[in-house]
Short mmCIF file of C-alpha atoms in Angstrom, two decimals:
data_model
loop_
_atom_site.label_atom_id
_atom_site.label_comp_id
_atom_site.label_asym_id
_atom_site.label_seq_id
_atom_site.Cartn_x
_atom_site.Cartn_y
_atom_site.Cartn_z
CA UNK A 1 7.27 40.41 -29.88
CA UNK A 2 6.20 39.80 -33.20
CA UNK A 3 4.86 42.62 -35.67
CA UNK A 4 2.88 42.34 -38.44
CA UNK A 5 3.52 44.53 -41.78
CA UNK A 6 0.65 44.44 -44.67
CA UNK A 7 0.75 45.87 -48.16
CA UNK A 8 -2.39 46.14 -49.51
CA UNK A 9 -2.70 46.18 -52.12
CA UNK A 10 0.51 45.96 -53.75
CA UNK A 11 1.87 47.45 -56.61
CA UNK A 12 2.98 46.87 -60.38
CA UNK A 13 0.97 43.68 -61.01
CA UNK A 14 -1.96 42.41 -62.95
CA UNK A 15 -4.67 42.06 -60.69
CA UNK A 16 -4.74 42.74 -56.80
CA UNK A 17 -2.49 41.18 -54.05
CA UNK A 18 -1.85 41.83 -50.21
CA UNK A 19 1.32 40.94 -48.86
CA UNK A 20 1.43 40.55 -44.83
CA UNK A 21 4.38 39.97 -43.05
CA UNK A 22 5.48 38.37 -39.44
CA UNK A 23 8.40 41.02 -38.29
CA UNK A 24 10.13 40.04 -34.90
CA UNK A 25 12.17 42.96 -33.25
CA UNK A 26 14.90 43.72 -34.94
CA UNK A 27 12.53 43.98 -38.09
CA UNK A 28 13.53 40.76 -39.57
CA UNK A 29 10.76 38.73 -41.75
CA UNK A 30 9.80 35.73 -39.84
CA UNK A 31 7.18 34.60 -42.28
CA UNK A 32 5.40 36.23 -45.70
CA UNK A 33 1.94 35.43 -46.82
CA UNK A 34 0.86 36.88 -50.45
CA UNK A 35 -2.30 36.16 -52.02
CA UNK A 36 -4.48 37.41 -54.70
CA UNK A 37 -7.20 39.07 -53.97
CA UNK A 38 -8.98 39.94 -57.29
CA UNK A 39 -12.88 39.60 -57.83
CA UNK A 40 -13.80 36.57 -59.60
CA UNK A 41 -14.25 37.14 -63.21
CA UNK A 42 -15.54 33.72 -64.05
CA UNK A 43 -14.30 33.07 -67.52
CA UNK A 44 -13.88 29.74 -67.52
CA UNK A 45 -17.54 29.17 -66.26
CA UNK A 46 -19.19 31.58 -69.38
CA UNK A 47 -17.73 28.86 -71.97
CA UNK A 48 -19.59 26.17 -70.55
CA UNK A 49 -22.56 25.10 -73.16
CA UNK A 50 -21.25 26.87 -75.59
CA UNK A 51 -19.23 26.27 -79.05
CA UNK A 52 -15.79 25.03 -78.48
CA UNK A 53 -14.43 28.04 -80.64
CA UNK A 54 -15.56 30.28 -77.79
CA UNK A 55 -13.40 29.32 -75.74
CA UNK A 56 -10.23 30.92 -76.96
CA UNK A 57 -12.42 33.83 -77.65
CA UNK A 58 -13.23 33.87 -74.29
CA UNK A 59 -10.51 32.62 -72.50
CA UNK A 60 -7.78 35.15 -74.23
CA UNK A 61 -9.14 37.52 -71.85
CA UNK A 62 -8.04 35.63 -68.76
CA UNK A 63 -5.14 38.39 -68.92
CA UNK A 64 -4.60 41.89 -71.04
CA UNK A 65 -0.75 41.17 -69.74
CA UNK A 66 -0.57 37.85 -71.65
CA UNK A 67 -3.34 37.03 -74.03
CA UNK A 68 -0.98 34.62 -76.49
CA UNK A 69 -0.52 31.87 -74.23
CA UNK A 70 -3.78 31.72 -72.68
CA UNK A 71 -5.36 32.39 -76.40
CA UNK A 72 -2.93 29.14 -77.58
CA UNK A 73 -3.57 27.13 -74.43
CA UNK A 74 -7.32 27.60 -74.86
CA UNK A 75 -7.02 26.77 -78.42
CA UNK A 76 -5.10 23.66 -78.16
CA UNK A 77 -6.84 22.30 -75.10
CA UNK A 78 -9.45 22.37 -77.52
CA UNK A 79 -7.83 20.94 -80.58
CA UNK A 80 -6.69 17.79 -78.47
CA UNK A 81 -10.31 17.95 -76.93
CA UNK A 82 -12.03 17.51 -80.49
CA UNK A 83 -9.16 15.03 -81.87
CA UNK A 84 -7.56 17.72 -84.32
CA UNK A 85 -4.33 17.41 -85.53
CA UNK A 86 -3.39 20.70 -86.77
CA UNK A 87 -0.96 21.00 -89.59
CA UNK A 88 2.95 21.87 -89.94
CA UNK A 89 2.28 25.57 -90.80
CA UNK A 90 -0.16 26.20 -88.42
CA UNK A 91 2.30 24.70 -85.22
CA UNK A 92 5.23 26.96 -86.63
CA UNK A 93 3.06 30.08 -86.53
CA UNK A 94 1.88 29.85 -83.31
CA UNK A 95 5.28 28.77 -82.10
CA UNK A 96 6.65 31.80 -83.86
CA UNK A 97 3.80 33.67 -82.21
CA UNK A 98 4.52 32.65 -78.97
CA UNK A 99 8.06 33.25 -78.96
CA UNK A 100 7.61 36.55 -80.22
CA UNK A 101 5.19 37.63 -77.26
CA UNK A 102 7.48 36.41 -75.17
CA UNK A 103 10.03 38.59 -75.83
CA UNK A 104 7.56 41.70 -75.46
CA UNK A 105 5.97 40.44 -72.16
CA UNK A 106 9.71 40.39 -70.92
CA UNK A 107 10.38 43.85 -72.34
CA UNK A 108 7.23 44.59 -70.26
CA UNK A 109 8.65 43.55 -67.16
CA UNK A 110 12.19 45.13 -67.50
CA UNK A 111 9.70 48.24 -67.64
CA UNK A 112 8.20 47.34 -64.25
CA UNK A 113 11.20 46.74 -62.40
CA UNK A 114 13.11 49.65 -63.87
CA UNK A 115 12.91 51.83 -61.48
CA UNK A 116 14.47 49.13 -59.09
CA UNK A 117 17.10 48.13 -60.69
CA UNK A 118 17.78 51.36 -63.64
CA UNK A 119 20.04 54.46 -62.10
CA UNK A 120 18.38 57.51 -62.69
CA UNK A 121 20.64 58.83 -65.54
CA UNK A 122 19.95 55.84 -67.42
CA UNK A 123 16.20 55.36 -66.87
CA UNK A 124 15.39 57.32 -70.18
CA UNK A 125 18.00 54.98 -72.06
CA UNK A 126 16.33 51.32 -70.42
CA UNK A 127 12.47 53.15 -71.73
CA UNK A 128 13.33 53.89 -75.59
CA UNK A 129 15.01 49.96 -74.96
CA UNK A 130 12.21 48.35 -73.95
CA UNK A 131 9.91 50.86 -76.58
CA UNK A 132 12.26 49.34 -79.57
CA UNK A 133 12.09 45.73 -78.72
CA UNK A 134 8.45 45.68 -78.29
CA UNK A 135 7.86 47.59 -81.28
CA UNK A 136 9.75 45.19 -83.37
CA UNK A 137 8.53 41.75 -81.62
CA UNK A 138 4.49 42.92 -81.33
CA UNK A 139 4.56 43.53 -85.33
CA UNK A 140 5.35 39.57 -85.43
CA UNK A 141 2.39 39.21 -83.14
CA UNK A 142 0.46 41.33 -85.67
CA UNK A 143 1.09 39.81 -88.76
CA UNK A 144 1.07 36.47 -87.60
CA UNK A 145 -1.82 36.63 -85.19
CA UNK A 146 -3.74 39.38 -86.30
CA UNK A 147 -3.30 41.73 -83.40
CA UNK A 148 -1.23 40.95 -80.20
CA UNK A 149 -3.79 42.10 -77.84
CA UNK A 150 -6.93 39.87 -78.73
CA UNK A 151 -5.30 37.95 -81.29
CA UNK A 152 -8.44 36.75 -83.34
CA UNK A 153 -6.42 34.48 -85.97
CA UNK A 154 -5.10 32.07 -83.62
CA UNK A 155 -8.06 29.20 -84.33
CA UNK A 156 -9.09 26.30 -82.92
CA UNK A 157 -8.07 23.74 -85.63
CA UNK A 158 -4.79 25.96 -86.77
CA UNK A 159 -4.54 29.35 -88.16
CA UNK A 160 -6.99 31.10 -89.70
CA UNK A 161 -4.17 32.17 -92.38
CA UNK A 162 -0.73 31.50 -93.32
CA UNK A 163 0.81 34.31 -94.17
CA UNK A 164 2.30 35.40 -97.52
CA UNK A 165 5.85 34.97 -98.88
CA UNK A 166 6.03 38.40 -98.18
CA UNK A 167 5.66 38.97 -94.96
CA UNK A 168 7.34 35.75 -94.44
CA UNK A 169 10.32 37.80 -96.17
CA UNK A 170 9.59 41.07 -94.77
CA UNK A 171 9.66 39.55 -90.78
CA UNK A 172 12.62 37.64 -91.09
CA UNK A 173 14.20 41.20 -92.63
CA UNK A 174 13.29 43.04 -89.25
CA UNK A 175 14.07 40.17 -87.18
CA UNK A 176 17.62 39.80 -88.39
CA UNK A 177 17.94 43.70 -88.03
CA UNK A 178 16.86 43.68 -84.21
CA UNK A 179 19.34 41.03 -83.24
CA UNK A 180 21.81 43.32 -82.10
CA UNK A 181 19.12 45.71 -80.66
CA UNK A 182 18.11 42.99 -78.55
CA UNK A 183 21.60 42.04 -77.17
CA UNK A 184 22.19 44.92 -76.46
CA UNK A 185 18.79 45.49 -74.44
CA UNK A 186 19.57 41.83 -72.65
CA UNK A 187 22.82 43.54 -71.80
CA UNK A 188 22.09 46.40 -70.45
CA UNK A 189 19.14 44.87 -68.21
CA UNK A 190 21.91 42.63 -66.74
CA UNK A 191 24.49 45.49 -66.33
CA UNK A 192 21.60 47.12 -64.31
CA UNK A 193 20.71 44.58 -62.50
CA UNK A 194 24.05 43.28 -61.05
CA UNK A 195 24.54 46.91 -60.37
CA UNK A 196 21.07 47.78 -58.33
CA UNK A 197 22.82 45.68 -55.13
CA UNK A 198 20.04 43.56 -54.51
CA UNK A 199 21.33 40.54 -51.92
CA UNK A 200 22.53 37.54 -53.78
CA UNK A 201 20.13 35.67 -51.29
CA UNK A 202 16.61 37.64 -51.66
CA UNK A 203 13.85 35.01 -52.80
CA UNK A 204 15.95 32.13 -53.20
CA UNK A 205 13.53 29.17 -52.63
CA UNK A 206 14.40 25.58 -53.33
CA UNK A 207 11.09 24.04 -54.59
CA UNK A 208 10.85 21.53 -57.61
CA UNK A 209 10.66 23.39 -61.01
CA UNK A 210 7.60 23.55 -63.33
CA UNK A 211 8.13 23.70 -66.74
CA UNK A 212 7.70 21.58 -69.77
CA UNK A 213 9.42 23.29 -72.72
CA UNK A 214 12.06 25.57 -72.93
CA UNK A 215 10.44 27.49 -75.06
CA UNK A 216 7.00 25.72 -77.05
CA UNK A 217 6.21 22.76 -78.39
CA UNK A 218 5.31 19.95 -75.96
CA UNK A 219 1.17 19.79 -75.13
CA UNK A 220 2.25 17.35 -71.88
CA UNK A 221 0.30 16.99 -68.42
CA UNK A 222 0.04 14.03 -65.66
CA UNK A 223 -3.38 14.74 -64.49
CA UNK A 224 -2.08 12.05 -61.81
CA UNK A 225 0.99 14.42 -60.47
CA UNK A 226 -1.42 17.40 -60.17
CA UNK A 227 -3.67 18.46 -57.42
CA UNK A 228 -5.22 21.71 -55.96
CA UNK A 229 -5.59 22.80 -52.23
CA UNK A 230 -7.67 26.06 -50.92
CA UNK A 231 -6.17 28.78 -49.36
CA UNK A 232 -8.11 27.97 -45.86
CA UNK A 233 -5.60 24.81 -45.71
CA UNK A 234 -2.40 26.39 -47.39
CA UNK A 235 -2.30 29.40 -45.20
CA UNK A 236 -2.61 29.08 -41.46
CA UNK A 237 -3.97 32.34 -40.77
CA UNK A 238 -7.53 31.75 -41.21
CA UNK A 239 -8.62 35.06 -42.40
CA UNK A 240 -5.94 34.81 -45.17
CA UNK A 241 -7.93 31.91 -46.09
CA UNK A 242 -11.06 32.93 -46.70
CA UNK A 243 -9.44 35.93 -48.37
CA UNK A 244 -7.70 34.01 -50.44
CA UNK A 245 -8.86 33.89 -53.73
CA UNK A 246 -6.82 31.23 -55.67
CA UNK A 247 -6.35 27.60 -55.26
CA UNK A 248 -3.28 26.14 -54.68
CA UNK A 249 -2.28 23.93 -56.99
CA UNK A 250 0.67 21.28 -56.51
CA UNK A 251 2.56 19.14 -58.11
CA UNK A 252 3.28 15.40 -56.67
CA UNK A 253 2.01 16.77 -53.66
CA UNK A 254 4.20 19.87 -53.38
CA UNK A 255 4.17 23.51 -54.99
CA UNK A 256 7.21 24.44 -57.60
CA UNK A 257 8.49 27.05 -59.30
CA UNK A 258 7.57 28.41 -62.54
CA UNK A 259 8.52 31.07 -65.27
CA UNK A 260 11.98 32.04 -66.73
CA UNK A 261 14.68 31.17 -64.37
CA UNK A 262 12.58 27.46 -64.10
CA UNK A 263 12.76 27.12 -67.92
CA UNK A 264 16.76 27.99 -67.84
CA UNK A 265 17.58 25.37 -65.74
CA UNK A 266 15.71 22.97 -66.46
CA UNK A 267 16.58 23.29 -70.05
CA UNK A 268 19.59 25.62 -70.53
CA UNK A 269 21.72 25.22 -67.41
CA UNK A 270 21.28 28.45 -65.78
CA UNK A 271 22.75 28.38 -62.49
CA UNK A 272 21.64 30.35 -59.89
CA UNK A 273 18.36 31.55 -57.63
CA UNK A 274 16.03 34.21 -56.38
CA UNK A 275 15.46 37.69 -57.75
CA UNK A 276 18.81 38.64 -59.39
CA UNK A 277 18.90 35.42 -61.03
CA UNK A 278 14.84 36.07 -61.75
CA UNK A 279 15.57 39.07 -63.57
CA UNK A 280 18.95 37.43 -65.34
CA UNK A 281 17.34 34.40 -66.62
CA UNK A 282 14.55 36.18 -67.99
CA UNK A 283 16.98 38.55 -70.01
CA UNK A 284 18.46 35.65 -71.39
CA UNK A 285 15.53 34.42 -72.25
CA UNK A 286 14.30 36.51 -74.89
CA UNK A 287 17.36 35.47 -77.06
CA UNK A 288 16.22 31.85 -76.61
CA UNK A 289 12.62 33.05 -77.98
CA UNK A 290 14.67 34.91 -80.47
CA UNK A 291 15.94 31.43 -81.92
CA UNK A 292 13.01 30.17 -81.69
CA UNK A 293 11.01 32.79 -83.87
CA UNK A 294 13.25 32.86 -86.45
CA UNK A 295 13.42 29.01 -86.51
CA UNK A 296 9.54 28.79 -86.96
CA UNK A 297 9.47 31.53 -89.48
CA UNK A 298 12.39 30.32 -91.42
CA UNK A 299 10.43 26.91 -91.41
CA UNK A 300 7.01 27.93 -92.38
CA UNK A 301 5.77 27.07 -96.47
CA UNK A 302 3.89 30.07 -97.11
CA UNK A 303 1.84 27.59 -99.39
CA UNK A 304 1.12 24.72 -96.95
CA UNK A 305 -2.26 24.88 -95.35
CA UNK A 306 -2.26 26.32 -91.77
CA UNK A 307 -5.44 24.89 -90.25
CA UNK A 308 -7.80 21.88 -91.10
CA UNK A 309 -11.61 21.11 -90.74
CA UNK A 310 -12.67 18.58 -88.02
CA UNK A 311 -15.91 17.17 -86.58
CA UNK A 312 -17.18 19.50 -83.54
CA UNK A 313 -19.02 17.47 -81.55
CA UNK A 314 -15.86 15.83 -79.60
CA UNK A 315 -14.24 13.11 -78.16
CA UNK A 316 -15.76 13.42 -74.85
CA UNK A 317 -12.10 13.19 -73.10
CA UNK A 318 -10.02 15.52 -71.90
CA UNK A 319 -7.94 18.08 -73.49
CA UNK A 320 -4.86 19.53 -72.23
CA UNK A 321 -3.18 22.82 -73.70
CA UNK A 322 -0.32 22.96 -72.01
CA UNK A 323 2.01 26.66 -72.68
CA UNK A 324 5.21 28.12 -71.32
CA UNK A 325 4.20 31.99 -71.20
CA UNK A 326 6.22 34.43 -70.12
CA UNK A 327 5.12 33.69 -66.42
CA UNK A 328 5.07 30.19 -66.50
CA UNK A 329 3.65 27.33 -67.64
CA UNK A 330 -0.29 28.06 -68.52
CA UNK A 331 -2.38 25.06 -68.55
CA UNK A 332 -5.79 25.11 -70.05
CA UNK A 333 -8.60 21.51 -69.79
CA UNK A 334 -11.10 21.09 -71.72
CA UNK A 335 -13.68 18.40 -72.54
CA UNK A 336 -16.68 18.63 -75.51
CA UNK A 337 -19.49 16.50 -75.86
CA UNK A 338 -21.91 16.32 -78.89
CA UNK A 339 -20.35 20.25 -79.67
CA UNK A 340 -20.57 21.89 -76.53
CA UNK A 341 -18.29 22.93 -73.81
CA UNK A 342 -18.72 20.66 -70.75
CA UNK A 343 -15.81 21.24 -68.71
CA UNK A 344 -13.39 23.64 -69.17
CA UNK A 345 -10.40 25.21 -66.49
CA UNK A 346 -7.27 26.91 -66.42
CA UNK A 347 -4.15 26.75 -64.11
CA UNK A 348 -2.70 29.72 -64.61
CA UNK A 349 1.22 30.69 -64.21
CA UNK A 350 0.22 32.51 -61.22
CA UNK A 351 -1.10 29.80 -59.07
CA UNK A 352 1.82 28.11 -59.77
CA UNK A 353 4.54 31.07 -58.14
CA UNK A 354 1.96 32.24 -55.18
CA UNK A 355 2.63 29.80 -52.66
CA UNK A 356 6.17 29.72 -53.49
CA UNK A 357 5.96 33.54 -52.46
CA UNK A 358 5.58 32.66 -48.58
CA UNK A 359 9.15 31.53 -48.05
CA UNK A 360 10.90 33.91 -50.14
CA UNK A 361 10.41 36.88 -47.83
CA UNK A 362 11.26 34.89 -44.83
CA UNK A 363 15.04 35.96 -43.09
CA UNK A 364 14.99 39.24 -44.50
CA UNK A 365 14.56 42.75 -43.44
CA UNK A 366 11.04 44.16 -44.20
CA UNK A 367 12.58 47.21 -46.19
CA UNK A 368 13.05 44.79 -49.35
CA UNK A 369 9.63 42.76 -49.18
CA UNK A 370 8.28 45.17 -52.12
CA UNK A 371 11.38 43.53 -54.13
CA UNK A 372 9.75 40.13 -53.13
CA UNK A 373 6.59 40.86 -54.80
CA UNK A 374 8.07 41.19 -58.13
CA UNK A 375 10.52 37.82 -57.58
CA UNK A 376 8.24 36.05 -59.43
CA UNK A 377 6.34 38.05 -61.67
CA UNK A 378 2.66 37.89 -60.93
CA UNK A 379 0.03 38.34 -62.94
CA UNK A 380 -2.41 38.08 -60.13
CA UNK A 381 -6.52 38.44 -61.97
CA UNK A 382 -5.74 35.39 -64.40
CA UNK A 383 -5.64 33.15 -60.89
CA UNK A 384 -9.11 34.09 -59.43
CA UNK A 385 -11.69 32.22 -58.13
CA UNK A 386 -14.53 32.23 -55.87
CA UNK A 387 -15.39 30.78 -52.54
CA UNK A 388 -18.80 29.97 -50.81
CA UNK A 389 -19.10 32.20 -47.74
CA UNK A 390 -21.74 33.12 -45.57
CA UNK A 391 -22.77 36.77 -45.22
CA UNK A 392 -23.35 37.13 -41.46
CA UNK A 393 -20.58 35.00 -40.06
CA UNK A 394 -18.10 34.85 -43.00
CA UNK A 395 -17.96 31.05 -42.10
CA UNK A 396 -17.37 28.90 -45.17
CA UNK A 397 -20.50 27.09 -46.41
CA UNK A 398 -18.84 25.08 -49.30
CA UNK A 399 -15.06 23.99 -48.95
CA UNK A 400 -14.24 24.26 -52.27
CA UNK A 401 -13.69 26.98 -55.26
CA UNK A 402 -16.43 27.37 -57.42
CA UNK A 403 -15.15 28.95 -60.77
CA UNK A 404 -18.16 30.98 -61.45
#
């Protein structure tokens, strides 16, 4: 006789999730269904009519967790939207931006998960860890991008600064510094992690990976290969379905996997799956965003310009911004016609990992489904949309999601 175990909601995410679970007798997950189930916000609806620098305004907001990528997605769905080719300096400082939010947003998530994976004498050790790598990486964020939260100096069309030789001097001084703080942080996460006794086999899944840079830099995306499903025909519990508030989106038909262990295969040979491997692969990670920070900031001319003028009333195509946050990959669309927003959505890194949630809890006992939730990171209010229902009968009156 089959059981059924819900969490709702769950814990230690952006946003709000249920997880509900299928437990036969011997209290063994026979199936997992996890799904947002955040209000609609309606963000991407609010830029419509509007000036295309709104949108990043906007549209940086998607997520307090990760405002950088959806701030540079927004801005260069835009930029490709309004035919703007922004200069050298302005692509190194948001890569250098980018890279150095991605090492905090990690940071963030070794915070999460510590008290999983951290003993107890060593909990106070992993804190002033993660405190000291964040402090260093967000003042990057700061001077580069004006502040890391709402970061008001990433522009469509650029920058809206390069910075100075010295603060060009002065971060690459407290960048080489943290190098071995950092290490040693990746380190010690591992050592933890290895050491929590997690099964080798929790969340392994074996779906196609989604990921288009290792780090930043390519603005690629095969509106042909994509295509989004509700919830109503993903899950086959129908009142999952209308609870359901993301789409589905696939890729060639299917849904992948996204974030940092994607990125380290795909583009570093990282071997290995589910949530050790997770948690591994996103350590190493922020030494690959390390490289690539000090690569862009050792690049940049302080004296080159960092963003250019352009014509705003658009192309009339579409524009793709197309970012590997911390998450996942982040893709923002655009289109502008005679200067106005006409179109504009987002496929957020969470979309991506939810369906590839299901799966991952199947085969194991319910004790470790909470471990589940955090396999893949979710960052659960930047997916939300809306669905048409009515208010007697709950019966869907228009079978698709209406980003309002």
């Amino acid at each position: 006789m089959k059981d059924r175990v819900v969490i709702s909601p769950t814990t230690r995410q952006e946003g709000h999730a249920e997880l509900v679970m299928e437990v036969d007798d011997e209290g063994i997950v026979t199936k997992g269904m996890y799904f947002s189930i955040t209000p609609v916000r309606g963000l991407e609806k609010m830029v419509l009519n509007k000036a295309p620098e709104t949108a990043p305004v906007l549209c940086q907001r998607i997520c307090g967790v990760c405002p950088i990528p959806h701030t540079l997605a927004s801005a260069e769905a835009m930029d490709m939207a309004l035919g703007i080719e922004i200069p050298k300096a302005g692509k190194l400082l948001r890569k250098a931006v980018a890279a150095a939010h991605g090492i905090n947003s990690a940071a963030i998530h070794h915070f999460l998960v510590a008290p999983d994976v951290v003993p107890e004498d060593k909990f106070v050790d992993a804190v002033n860890s993660v405190s000291e790598v964040r402090k260093t990486v967000q003042y990057v964020v700061d001077m580069i991008a004006g502040e890391g939260i709402h970061p008001s100096d990433i522009r469509v069309g650029g920058m809206a600064r390069n910075i100075t030789p010295f603060t060009k001097e002065r971060l690459m001084e407290r960048m080489t510094a943290f190098k071995p703080k950092l290490e040693a942080h990746v380190e010690f996460i591992k050592n933890c992690v290895v050491e929590a006794g997690l099964p080798e086999d929790l969340g392994v899944v074996n779906q196609p990976l989604m990921a288009v840079d290792a780090t930043y830099g390519s603005n690629d995306f095969d509106m042909d290969k994509f295509s989004e499903v509700l919830p109503e025909a993903w899950y086959d519990d129908p009142e999952i379905g209308k609870r359901g508030c993301s789409v589905i989106p696939l890729w060639e038909g299917t849904n992948v996997e996204t974030g940092p262990r994607a990125r380290m295969e795909k583009f570093a040979g990282f071997k290995g799956k589910g949530v050790v491997a997770q948690h591994a692969a996103r350590a190493d990670e922020m030494l690959k965003n390390y490289d690539a920070c000090i690569e862009a900031l050792d690049a940049i001319d302080p004296a080159a310009p960092a963003n250019v003028s352009y014509d705003k009333r658009g192309t009339g195509e579409l524009g793709f911004g197309v970012i590997e946050g911390p998450r996942g990959t982040d893709v923002h669309m655009a289109k502008v016609v005679e200067g106005k927003t006409q179109f504009y959505s987002a496929i957020v890194p969470t979309t991506w990992n939810i369906p590839t949630m299901g799966p991952a809890t199947e085969g194991f006992h319910h004790d470790f489904g909470p471990h589940v939730i955090r396999a893949y990171d979710p960052c659960l209010s930047c997916a939300t949309h809306v669905m048409v229902v009515d208010d007697e009968d709950k019966s869907i009156l228009k079978n698709e999601m209406v980003r309002i």
